[in-house]
Coordinates of C-alpha atoms in Angstrom, one line a residue:
X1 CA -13.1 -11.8 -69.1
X2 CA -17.1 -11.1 -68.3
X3 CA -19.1 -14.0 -68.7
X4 CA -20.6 -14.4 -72.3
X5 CA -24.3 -13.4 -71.1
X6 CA -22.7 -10.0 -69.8
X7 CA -21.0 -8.5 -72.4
X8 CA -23.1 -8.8 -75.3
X9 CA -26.4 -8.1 -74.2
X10 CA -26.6 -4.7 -76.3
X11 CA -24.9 -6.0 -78.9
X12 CA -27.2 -8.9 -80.2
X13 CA -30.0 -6.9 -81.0
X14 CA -28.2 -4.8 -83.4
X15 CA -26.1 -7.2 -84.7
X16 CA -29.3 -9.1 -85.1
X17 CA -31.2 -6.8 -87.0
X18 CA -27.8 -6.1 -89.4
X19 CA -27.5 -9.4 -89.8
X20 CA -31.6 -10.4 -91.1
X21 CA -30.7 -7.2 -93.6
X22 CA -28.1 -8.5 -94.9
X23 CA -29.7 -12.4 -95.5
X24 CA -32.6 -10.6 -96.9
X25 CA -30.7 -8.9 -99.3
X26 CA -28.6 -12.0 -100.5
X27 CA -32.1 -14.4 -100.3
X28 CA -33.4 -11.5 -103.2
X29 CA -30.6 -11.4 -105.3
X30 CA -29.2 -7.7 -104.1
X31 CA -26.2 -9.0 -102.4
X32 CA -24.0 -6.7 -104.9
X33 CA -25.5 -3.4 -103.1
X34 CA -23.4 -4.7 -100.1
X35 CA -20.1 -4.3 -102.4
X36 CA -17.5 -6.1 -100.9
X37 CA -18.4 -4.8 -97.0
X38 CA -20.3 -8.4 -96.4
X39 CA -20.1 -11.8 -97.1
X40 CA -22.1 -14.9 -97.1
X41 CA -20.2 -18.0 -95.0
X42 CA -21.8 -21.0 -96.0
X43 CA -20.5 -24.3 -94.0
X44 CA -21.7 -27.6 -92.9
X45 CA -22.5 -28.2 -89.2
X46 CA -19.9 -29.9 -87.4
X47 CA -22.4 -32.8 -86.1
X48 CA -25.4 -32.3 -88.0
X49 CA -24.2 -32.5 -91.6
X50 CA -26.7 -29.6 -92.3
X51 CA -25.6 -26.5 -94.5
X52 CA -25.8 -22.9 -93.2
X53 CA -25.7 -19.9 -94.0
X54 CA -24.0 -16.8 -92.0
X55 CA -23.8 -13.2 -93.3
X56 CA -20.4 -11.7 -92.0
X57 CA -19.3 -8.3 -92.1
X58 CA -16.0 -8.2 -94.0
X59 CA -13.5 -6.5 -91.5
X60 CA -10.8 -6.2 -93.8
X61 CA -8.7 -7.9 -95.8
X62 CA -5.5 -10.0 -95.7
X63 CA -2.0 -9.1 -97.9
X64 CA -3.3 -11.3 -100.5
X65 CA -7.2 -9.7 -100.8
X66 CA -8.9 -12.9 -98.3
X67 CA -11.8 -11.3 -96.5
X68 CA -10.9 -11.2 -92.2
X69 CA -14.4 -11.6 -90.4
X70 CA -14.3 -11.6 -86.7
X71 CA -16.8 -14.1 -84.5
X72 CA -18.4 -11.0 -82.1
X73 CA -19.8 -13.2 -79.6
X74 CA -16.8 -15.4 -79.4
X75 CA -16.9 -19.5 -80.2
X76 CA -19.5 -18.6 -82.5
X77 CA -21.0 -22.5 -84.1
X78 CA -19.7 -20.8 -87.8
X79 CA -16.3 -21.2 -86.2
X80 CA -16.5 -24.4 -84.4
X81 CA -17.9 -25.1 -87.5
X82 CA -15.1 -24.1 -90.3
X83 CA -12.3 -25.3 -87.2
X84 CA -13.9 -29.0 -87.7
X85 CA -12.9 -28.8 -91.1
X86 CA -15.9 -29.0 -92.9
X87 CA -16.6 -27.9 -96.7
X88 CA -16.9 -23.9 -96.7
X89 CA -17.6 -21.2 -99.1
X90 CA -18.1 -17.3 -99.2
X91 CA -20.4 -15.4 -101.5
X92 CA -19.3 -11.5 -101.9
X93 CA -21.9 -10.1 -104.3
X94 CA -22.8 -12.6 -107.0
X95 CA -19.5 -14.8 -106.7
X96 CA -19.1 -17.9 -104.5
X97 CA -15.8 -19.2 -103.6
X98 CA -14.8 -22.4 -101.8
X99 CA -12.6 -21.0 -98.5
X100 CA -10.7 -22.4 -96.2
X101 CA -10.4 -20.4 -92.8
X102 CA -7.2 -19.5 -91.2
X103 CA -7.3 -18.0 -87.8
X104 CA -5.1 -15.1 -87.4
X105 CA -3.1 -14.8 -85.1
X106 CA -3.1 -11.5 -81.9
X107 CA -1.0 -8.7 -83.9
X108 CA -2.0 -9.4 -87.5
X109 CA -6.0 -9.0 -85.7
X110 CA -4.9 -5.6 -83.7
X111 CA -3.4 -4.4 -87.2
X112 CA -6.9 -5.7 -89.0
X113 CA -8.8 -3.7 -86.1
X114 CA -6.5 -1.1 -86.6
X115 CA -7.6 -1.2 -89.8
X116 CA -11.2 -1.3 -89.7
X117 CA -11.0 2.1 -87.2
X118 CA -9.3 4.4 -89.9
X119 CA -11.9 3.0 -92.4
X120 CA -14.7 4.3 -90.3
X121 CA -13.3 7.4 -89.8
X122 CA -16.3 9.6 -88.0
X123 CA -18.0 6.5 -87.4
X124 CA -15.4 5.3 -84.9
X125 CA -17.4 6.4 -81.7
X126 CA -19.9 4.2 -82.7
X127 CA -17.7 1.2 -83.8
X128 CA -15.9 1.6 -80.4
X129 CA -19.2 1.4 -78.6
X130 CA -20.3 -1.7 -80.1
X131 CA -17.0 -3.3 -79.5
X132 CA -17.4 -1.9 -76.0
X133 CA -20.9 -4.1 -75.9
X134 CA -19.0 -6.9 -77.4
X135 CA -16.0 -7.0 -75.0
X136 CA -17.6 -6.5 -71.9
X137 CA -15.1 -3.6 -70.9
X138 CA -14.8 0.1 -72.6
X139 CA -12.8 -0.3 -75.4
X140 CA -10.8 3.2 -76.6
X141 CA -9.2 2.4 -79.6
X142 CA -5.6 2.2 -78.6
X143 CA -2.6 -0.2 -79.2
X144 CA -3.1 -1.9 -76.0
X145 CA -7.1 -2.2 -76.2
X146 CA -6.8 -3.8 -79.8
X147 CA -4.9 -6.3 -78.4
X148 CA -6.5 -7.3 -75.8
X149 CA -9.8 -7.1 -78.1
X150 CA -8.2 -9.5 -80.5
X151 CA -6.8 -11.9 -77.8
X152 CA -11.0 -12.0 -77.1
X153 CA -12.4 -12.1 -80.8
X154 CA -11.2 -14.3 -82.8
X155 CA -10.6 -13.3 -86.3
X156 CA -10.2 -15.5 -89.1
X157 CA -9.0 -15.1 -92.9
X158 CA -11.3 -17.2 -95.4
X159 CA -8.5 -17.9 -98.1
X160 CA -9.5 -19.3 -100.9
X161 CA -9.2 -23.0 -101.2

């Protein structure tokens, strides 16, 4: 696997700029114009005690309608932070809901990925490029690269709790 600095160079500053919109848009009481495509994470630092606050894209959902957000650059602190166990919550539009994460496990992420491709449709060029930028390698979109791609990102389920 490429070193972390090598693989998502391009990605950050998009992912960046997505993610400012979406905080903006929560901060000023227009998270409901996002639907149910993002999500507010809020969870308590592992070692500081301090709250945060993470928009996520909503990646899909699980059998029983828990969001799936994937951590794009890997051991990302909101994950270290929900696997230490600390309080969470999500906000979708208006409503906040105490979560508990659950990590899911290699196939049930390559069917979630899976997933998120068919819901793009004509936009799956430019998913697989960022996902490309986020891996490190050129991902195609096929059985064996959502694997692999889930066996790198880890994807959790935010079920309520």
């Amino acid at each position: 696997m490429a070193g972390r600095g090598s693989r998502d160079v391009r990605a950050r500053p998009v992912l960046s700029a997505a993610t400012r919109v979406v905080l903006w848009l929560y901060e000023h009481g227009l998270g409901g114009v996002l639907g149910r495509r993002f999500l507010l994470l809020h969870h308590t630092g592992r070692r500081s005690g301090r709250a945060y606050t993470t928009p996520l894209e909503i990646v899909g959902r699980t059998v029983s309608g828990a969001p799936i957000v994937v951590a794009g650059f890997g051991d990302a602190d909101w994950l270290r932070n929900l696997t230490a166990g600390g309080p969470a919550a999500a906000t979708v539009g208006r409503r906040r809901t105490p979560v508990a994460a659950r990590r899911l496990g290699i196939p049930e992420a390559a069917d979630a990925l899976a997933a998120y491709e068919r819901r793009h449709g004509p936009a799956a060029p430019l998913v697989r490029r960022l996902l490309s930028a986020l891996l490190g390698w050129r991902y195609r979109g096929g059985a064996a690269d959502r694997l692999r791609a889930a066996e790198q990102l880890p994807m959790v389920a935010l079920e309520p709790g």
